[in-house]
JSON list of C-alpha atoms in Angstrom, two decimals:
[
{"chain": "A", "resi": 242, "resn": "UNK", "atom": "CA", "xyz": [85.66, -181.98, 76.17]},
{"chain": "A", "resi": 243, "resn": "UNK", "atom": "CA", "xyz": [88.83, -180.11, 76.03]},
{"chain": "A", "resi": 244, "resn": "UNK", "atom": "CA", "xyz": [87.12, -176.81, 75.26]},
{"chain": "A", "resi": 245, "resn": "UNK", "atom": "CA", "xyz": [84.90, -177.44, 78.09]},
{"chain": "A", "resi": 246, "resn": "UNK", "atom": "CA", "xyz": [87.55, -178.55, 80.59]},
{"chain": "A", "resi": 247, "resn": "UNK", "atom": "CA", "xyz": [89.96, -175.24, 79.61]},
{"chain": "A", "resi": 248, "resn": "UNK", "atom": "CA", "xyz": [86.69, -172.67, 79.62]},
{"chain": "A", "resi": 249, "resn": "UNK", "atom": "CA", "xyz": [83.84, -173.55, 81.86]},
{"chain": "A", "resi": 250, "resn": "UNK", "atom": "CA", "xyz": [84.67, -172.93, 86.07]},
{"chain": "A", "resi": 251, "resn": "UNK", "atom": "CA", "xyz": [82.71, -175.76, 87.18]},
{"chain": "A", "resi": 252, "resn": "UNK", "atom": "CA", "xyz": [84.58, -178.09, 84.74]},
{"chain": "A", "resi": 253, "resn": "UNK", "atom": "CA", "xyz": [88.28, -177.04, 85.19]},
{"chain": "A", "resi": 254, "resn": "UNK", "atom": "CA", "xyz": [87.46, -177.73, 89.30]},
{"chain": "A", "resi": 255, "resn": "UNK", "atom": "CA", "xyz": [86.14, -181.23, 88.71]},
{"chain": "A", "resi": 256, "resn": "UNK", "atom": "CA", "xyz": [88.12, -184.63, 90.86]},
{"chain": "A", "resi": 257, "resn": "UNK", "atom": "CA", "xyz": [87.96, -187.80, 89.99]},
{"chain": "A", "resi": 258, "resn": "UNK", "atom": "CA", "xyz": [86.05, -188.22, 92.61]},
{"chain": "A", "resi": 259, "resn": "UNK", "atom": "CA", "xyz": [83.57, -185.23, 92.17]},
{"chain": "A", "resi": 260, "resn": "UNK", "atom": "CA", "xyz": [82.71, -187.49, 89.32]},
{"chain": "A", "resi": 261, "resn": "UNK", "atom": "CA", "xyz": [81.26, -190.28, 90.52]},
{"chain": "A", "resi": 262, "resn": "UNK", "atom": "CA", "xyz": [77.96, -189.49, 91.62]},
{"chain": "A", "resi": 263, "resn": "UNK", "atom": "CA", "xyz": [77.11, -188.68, 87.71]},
{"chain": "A", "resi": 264, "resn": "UNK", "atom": "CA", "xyz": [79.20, -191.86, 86.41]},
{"chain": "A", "resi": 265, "resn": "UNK", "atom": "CA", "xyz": [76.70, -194.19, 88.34]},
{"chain": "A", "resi": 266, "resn": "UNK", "atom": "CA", "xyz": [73.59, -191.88, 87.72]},
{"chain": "A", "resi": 267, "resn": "UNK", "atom": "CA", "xyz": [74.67, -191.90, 84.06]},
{"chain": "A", "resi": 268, "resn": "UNK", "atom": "CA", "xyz": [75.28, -196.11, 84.45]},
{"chain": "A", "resi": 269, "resn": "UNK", "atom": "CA", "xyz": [71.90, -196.22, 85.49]},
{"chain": "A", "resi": 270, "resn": "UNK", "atom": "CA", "xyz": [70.10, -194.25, 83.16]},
{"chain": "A", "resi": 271, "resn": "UNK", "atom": "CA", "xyz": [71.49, -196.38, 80.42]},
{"chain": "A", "resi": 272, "resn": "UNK", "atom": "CA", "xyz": [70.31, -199.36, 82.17]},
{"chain": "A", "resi": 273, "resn": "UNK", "atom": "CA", "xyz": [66.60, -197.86, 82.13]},
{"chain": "A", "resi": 274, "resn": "UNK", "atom": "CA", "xyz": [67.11, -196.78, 78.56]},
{"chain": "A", "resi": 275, "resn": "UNK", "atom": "CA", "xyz": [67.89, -200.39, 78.19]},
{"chain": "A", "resi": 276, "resn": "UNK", "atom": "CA", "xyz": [65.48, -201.96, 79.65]},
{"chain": "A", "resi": 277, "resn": "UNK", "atom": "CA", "xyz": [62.58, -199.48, 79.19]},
{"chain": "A", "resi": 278, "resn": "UNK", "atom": "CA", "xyz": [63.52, -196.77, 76.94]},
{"chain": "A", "resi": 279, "resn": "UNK", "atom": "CA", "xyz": [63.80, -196.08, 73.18]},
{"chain": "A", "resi": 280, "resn": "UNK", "atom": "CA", "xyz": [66.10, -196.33, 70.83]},
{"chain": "A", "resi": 281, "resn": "UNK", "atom": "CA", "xyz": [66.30, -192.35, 70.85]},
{"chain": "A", "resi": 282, "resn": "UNK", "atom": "CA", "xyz": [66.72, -192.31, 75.15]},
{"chain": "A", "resi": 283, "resn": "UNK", "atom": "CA", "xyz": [69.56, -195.79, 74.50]},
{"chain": "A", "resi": 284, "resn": "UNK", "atom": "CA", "xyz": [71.57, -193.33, 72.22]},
{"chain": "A", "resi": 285, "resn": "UNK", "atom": "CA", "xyz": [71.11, -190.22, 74.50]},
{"chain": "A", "resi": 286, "resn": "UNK", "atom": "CA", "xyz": [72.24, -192.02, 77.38]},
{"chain": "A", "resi": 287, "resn": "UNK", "atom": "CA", "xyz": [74.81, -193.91, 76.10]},
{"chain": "A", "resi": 288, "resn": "UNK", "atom": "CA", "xyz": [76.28, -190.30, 75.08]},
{"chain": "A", "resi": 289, "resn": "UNK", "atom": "CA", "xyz": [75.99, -189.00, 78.42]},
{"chain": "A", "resi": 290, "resn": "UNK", "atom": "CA", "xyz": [77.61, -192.33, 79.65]},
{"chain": "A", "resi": 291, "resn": "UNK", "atom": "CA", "xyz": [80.88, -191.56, 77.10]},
{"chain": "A", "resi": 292, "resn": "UNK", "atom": "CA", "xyz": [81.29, -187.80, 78.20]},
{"chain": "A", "resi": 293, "resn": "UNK", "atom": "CA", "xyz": [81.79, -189.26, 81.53]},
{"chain": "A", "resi": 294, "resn": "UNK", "atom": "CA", "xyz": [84.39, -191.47, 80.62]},
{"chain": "A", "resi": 295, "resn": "UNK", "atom": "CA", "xyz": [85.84, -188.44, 78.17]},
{"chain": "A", "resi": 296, "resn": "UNK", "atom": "CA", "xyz": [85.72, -185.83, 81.36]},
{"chain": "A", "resi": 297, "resn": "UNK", "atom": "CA", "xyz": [87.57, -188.31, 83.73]},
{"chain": "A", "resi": 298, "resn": "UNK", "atom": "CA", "xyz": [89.95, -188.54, 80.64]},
{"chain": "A", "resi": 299, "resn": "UNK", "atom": "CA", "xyz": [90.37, -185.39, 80.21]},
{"chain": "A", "resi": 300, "resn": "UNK", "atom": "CA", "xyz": [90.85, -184.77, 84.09]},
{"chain": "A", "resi": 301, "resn": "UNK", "atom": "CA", "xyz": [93.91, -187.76, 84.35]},
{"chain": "A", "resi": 302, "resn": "UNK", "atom": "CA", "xyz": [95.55, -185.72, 81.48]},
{"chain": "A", "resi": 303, "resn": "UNK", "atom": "CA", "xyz": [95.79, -182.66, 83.99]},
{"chain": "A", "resi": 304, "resn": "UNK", "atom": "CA", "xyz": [97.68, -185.27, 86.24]},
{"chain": "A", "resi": 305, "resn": "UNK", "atom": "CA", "xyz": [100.76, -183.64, 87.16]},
{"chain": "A", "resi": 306, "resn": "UNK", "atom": "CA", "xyz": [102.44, -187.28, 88.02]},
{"chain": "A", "resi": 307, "resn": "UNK", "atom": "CA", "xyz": [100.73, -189.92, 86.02]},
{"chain": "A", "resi": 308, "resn": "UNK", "atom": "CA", "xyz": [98.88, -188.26, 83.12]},
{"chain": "A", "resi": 309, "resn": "UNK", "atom": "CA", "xyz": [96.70, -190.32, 80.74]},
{"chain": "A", "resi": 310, "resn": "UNK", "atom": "CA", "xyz": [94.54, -189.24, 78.31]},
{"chain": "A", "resi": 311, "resn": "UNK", "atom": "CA", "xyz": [91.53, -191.07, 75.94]},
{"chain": "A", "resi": 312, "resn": "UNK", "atom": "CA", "xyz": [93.97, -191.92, 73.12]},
{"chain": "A", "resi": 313, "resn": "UNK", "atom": "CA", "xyz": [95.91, -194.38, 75.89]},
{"chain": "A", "resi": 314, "resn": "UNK", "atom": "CA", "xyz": [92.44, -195.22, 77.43]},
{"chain": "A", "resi": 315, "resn": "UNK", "atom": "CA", "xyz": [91.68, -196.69, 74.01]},
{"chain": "A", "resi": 316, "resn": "UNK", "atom": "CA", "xyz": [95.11, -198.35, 73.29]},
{"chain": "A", "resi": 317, "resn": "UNK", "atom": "CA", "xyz": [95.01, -200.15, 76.94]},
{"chain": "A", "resi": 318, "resn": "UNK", "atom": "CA", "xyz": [91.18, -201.34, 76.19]},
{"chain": "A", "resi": 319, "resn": "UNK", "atom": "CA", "xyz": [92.03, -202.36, 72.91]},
{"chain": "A", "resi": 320, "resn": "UNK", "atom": "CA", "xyz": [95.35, -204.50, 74.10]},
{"chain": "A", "resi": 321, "resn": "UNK", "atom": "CA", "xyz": [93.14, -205.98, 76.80]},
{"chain": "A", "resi": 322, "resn": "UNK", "atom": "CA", "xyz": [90.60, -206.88, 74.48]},
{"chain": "A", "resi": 323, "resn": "UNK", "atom": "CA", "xyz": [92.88, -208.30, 71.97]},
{"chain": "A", "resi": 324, "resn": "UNK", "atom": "CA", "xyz": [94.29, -210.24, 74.97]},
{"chain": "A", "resi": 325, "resn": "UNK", "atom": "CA", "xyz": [90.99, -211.84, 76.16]},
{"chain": "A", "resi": 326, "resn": "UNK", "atom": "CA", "xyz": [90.00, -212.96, 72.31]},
{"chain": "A", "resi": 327, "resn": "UNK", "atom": "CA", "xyz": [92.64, -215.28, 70.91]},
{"chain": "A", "resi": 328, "resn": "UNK", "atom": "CA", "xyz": [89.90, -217.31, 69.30]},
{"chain": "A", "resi": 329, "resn": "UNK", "atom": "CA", "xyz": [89.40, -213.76, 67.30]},
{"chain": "A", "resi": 330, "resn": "UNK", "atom": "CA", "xyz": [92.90, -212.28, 67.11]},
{"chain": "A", "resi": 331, "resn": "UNK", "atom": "CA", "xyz": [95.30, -215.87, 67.27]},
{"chain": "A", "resi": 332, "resn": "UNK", "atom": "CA", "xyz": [95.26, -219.11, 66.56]},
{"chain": "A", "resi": 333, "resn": "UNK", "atom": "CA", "xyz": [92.33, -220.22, 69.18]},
{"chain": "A", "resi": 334, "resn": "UNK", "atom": "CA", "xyz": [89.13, -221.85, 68.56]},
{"chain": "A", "resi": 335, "resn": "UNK", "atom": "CA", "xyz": [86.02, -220.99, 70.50]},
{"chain": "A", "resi": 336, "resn": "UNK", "atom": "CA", "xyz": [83.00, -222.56, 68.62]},
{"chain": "A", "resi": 337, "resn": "UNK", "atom": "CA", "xyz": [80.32, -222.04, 71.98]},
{"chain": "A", "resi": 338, "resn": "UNK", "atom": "CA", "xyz": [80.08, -218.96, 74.70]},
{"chain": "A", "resi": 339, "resn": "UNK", "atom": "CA", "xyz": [81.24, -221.69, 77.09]},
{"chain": "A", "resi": 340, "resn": "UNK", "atom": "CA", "xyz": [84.84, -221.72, 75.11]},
{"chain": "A", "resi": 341, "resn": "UNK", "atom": "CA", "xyz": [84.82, -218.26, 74.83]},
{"chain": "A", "resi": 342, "resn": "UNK", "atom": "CA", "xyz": [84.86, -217.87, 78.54]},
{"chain": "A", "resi": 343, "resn": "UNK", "atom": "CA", "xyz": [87.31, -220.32, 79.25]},
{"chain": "A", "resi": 344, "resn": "UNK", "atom": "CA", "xyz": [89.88, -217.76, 76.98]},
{"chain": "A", "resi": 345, "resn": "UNK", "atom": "CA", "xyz": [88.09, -214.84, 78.55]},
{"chain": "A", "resi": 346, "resn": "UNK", "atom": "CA", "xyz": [89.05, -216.41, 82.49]},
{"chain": "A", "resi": 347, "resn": "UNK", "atom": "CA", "xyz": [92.39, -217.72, 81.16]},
{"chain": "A", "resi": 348, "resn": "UNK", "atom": "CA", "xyz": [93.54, -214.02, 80.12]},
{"chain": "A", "resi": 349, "resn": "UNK", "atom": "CA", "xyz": [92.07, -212.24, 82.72]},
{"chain": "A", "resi": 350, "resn": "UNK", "atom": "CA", "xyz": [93.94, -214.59, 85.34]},
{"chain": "A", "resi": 351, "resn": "UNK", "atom": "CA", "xyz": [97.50, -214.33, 83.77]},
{"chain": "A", "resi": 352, "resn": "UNK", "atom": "CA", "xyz": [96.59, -209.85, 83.85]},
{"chain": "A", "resi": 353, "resn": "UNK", "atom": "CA", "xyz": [95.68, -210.37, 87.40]},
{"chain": "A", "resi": 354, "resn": "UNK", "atom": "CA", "xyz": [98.85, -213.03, 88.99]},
{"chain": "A", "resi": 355, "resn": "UNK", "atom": "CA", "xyz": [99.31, -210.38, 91.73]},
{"chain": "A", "resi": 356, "resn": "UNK", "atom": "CA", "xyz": [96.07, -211.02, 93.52]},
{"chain": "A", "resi": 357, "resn": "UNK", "atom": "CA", "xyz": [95.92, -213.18, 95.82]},
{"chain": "A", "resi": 358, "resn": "UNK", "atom": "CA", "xyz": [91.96, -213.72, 96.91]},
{"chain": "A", "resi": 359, "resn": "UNK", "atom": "CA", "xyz": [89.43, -214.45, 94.27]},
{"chain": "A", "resi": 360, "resn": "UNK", "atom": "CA", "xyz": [87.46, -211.51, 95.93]},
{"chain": "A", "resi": 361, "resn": "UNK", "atom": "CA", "xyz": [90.72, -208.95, 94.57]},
{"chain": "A", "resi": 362, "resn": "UNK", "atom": "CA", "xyz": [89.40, -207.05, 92.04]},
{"chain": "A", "resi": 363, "resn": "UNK", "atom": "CA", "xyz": [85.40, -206.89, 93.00]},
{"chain": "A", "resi": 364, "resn": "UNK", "atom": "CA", "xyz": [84.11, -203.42, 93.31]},
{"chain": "A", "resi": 365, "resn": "UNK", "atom": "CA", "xyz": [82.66, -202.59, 96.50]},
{"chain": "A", "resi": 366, "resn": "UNK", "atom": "CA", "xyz": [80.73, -199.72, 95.44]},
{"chain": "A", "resi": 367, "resn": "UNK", "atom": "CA", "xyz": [78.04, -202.56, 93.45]},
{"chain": "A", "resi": 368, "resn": "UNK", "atom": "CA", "xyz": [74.15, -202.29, 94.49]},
{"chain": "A", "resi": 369, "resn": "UNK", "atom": "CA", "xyz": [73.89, -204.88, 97.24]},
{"chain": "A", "resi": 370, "resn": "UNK", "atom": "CA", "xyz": [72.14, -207.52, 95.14]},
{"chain": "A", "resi": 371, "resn": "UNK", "atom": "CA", "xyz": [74.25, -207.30, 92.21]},
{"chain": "A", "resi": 372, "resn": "UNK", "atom": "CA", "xyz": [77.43, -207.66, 94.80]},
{"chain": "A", "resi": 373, "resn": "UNK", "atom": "CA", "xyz": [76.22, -210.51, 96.59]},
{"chain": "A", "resi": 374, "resn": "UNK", "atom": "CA", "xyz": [75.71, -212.35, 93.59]},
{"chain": "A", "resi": 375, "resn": "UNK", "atom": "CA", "xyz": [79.35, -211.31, 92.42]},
{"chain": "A", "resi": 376, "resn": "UNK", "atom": "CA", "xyz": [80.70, -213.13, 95.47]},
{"chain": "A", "resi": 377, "resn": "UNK", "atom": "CA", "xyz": [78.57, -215.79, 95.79]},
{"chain": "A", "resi": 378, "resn": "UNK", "atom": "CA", "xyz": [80.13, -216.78, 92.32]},
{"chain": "A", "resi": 379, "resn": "UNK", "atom": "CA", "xyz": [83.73, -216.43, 93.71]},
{"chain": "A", "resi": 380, "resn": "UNK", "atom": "CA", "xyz": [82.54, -218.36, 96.58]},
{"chain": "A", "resi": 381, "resn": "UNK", "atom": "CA", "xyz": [81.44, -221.14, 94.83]},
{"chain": "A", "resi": 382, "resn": "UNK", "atom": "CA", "xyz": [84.86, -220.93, 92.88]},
{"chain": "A", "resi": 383, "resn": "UNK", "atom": "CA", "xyz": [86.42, -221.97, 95.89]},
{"chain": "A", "resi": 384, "resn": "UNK", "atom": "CA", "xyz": [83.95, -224.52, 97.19]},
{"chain": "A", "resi": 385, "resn": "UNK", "atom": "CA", "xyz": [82.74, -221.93, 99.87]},
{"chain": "A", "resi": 386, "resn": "UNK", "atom": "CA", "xyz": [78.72, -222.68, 99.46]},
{"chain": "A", "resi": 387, "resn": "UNK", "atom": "CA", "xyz": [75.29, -220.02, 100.74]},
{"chain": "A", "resi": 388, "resn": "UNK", "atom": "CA", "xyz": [73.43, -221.81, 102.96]},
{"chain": "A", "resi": 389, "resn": "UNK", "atom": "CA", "xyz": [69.68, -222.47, 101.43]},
{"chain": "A", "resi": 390, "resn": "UNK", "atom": "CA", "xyz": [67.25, -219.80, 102.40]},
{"chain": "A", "resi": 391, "resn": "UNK", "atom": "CA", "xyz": [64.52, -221.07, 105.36]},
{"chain": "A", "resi": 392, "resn": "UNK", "atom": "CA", "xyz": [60.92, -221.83, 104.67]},
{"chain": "A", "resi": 393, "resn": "UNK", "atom": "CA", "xyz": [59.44, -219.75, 107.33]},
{"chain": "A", "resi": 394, "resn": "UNK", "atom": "CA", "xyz": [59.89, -215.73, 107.41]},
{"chain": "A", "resi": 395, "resn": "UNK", "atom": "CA", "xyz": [63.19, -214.06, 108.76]},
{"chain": "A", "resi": 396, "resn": "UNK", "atom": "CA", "xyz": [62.77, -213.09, 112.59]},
{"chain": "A", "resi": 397, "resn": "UNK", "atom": "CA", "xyz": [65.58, -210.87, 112.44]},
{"chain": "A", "resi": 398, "resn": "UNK", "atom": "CA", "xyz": [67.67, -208.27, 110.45]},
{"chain": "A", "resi": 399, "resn": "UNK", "atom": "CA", "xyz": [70.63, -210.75, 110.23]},
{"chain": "A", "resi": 400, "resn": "UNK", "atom": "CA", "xyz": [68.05, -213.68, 109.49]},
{"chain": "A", "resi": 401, "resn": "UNK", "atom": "CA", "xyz": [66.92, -211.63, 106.32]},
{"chain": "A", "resi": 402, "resn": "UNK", "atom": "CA", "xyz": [70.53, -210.98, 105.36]},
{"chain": "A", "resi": 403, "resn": "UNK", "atom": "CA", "xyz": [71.15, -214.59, 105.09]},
{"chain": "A", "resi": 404, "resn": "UNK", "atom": "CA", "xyz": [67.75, -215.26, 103.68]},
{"chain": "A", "resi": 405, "resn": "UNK", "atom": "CA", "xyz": [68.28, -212.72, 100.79]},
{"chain": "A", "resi": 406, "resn": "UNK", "atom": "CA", "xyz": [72.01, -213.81, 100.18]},
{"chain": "A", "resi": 407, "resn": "UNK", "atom": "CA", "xyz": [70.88, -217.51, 99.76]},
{"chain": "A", "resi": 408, "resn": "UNK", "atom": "CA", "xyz": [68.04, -216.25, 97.28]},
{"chain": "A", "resi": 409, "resn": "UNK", "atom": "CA", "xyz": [71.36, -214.42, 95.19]},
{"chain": "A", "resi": 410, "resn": "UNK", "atom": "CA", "xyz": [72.82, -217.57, 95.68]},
{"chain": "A", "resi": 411, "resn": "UNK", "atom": "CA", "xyz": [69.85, -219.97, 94.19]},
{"chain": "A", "resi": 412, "resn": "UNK", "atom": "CA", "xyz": [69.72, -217.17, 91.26]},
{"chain": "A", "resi": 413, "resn": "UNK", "atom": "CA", "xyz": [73.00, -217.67, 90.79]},
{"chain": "A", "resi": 414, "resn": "UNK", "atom": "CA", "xyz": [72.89, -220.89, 90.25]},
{"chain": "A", "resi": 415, "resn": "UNK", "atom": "CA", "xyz": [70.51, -221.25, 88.08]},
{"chain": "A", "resi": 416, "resn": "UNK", "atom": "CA", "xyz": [71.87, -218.67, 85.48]},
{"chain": "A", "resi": 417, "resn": "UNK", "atom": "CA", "xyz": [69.72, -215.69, 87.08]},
{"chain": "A", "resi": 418, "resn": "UNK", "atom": "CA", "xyz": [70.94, -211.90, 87.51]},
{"chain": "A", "resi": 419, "resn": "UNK", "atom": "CA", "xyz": [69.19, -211.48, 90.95]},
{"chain": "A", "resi": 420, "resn": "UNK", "atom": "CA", "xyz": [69.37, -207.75, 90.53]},
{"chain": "A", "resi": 421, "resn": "UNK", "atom": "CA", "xyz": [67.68, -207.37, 87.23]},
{"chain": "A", "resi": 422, "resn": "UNK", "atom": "CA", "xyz": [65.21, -209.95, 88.31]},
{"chain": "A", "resi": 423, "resn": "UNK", "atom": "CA", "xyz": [64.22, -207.24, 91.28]},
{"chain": "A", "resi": 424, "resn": "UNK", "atom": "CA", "xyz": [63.92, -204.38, 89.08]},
{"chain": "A", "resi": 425, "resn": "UNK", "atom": "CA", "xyz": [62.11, -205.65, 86.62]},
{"chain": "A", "resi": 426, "resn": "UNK", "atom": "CA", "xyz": [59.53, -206.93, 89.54]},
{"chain": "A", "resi": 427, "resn": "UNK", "atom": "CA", "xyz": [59.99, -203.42, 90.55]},
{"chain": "A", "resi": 428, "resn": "UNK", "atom": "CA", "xyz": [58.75, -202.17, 87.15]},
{"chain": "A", "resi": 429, "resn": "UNK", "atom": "CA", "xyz": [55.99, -204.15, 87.15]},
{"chain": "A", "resi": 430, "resn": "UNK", "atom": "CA", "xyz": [55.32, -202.85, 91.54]},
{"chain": "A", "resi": 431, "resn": "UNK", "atom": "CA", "xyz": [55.34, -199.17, 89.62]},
{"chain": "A", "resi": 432, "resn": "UNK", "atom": "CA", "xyz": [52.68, -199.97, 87.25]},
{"chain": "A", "resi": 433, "resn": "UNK", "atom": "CA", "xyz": [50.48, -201.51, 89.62]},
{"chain": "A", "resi": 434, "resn": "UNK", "atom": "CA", "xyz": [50.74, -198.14, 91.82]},
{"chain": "A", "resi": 435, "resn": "UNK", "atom": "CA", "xyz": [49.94, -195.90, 88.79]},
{"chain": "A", "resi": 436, "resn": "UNK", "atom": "CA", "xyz": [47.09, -197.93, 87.78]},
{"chain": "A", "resi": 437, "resn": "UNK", "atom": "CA", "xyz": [45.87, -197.39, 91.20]},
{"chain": "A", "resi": 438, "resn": "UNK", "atom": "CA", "xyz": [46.62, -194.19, 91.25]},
{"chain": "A", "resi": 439, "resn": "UNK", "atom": "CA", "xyz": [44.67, -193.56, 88.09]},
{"chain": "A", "resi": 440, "resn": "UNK", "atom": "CA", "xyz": [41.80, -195.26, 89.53]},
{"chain": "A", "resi": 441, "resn": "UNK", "atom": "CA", "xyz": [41.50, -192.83, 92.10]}
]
């Protein structure tokens, strides 16, 4: 990374910014390699995925104010992940996932006292589906409910935006990742075109 950033043009020109197209490209090709893929495309993705985080590394160590570099990218993950595990790294006991969470939530809220909403902190740049099902959660958290999604069809743009935020909201509360649920329906949407278009 270092050689690259100090000898290649396009490299040593690169933001932060300029970035992020190939950081959620990248994100996505390891979900595919994930979902679909190999073990061969999960390792070559999951490299590309780490050169990103390496390049923006090696860009905030340019930083002429506030320079960081991978080494303290690693010590801040690994003090945050120390944090959120006392049932690992102190004296706490976690015998279910359930428990687990409850330390996981408990950390995360004493690193976060200077929000003040429970919707601080949640990216807006998330795929619409996965987002909606992000705040429904936080909604819930604070007794805000979705309203159930009608019987008959949507007559409107803002009647389907309702409609499809009450469907995150039933996946939601039944456990359900609305977004993966959609792709992989998707998946299955692609092979039924490719049959067809083998057919004719």
């Amino acid at each position: 990374m270092h050689a690259v950033r100090d000898r290649c043009v396009w490299s040593q020109q690169i933001t932060h910014r300029d970035l992020v197209p190939y950081l959620i490209e990248e994100s996505h090709e390891v979900i595919d390699a994930v979902e679909s893929g190999t073990r061969d495309d999960l390792r070559e993705e999951l490299g590309d995925l780490l050169w990103q985080v390496l390049f923006h590394a090696a860009i905030a160590a340019q930083d002429p104010d506030d320079p960081f570099d991978i080494d303290d990218v690693a010590r801040t993950l690994t003090e945050k992940m120390v944090r959120r595990h006392p049932h690992v790294f102190a004296g706490e006991v976690a015998e279910t996932p359930e428990q687990v969470l409850v330390h996981w939530n408990a950390a995360k809220a004493a690193e976060k006292r200077t929000r003040r909403s429970v919707l601080d902190g949640v990216p807006r740049g998330m795929p619409a589906l996965a987002l909606a099902q992000k705040i429904a959660g936080r909604a819930a958290g604070v007794g805000v409910t979705v309203a159930a999604a009608p019987a008959t069809a949507p007559a409107s743009e803002a009647e389907l935006g309702d409609a499809l935020l009450a469907l995150v909201a039933a996946a939601r509360a039944e456990g359900w990742d609305a977004e993966r649920a959609l792709r992989e329906r998707l998946r299955l949407l692609e092979d039924d075109v490719r049959t067809a278009e083998a057919g004719s």
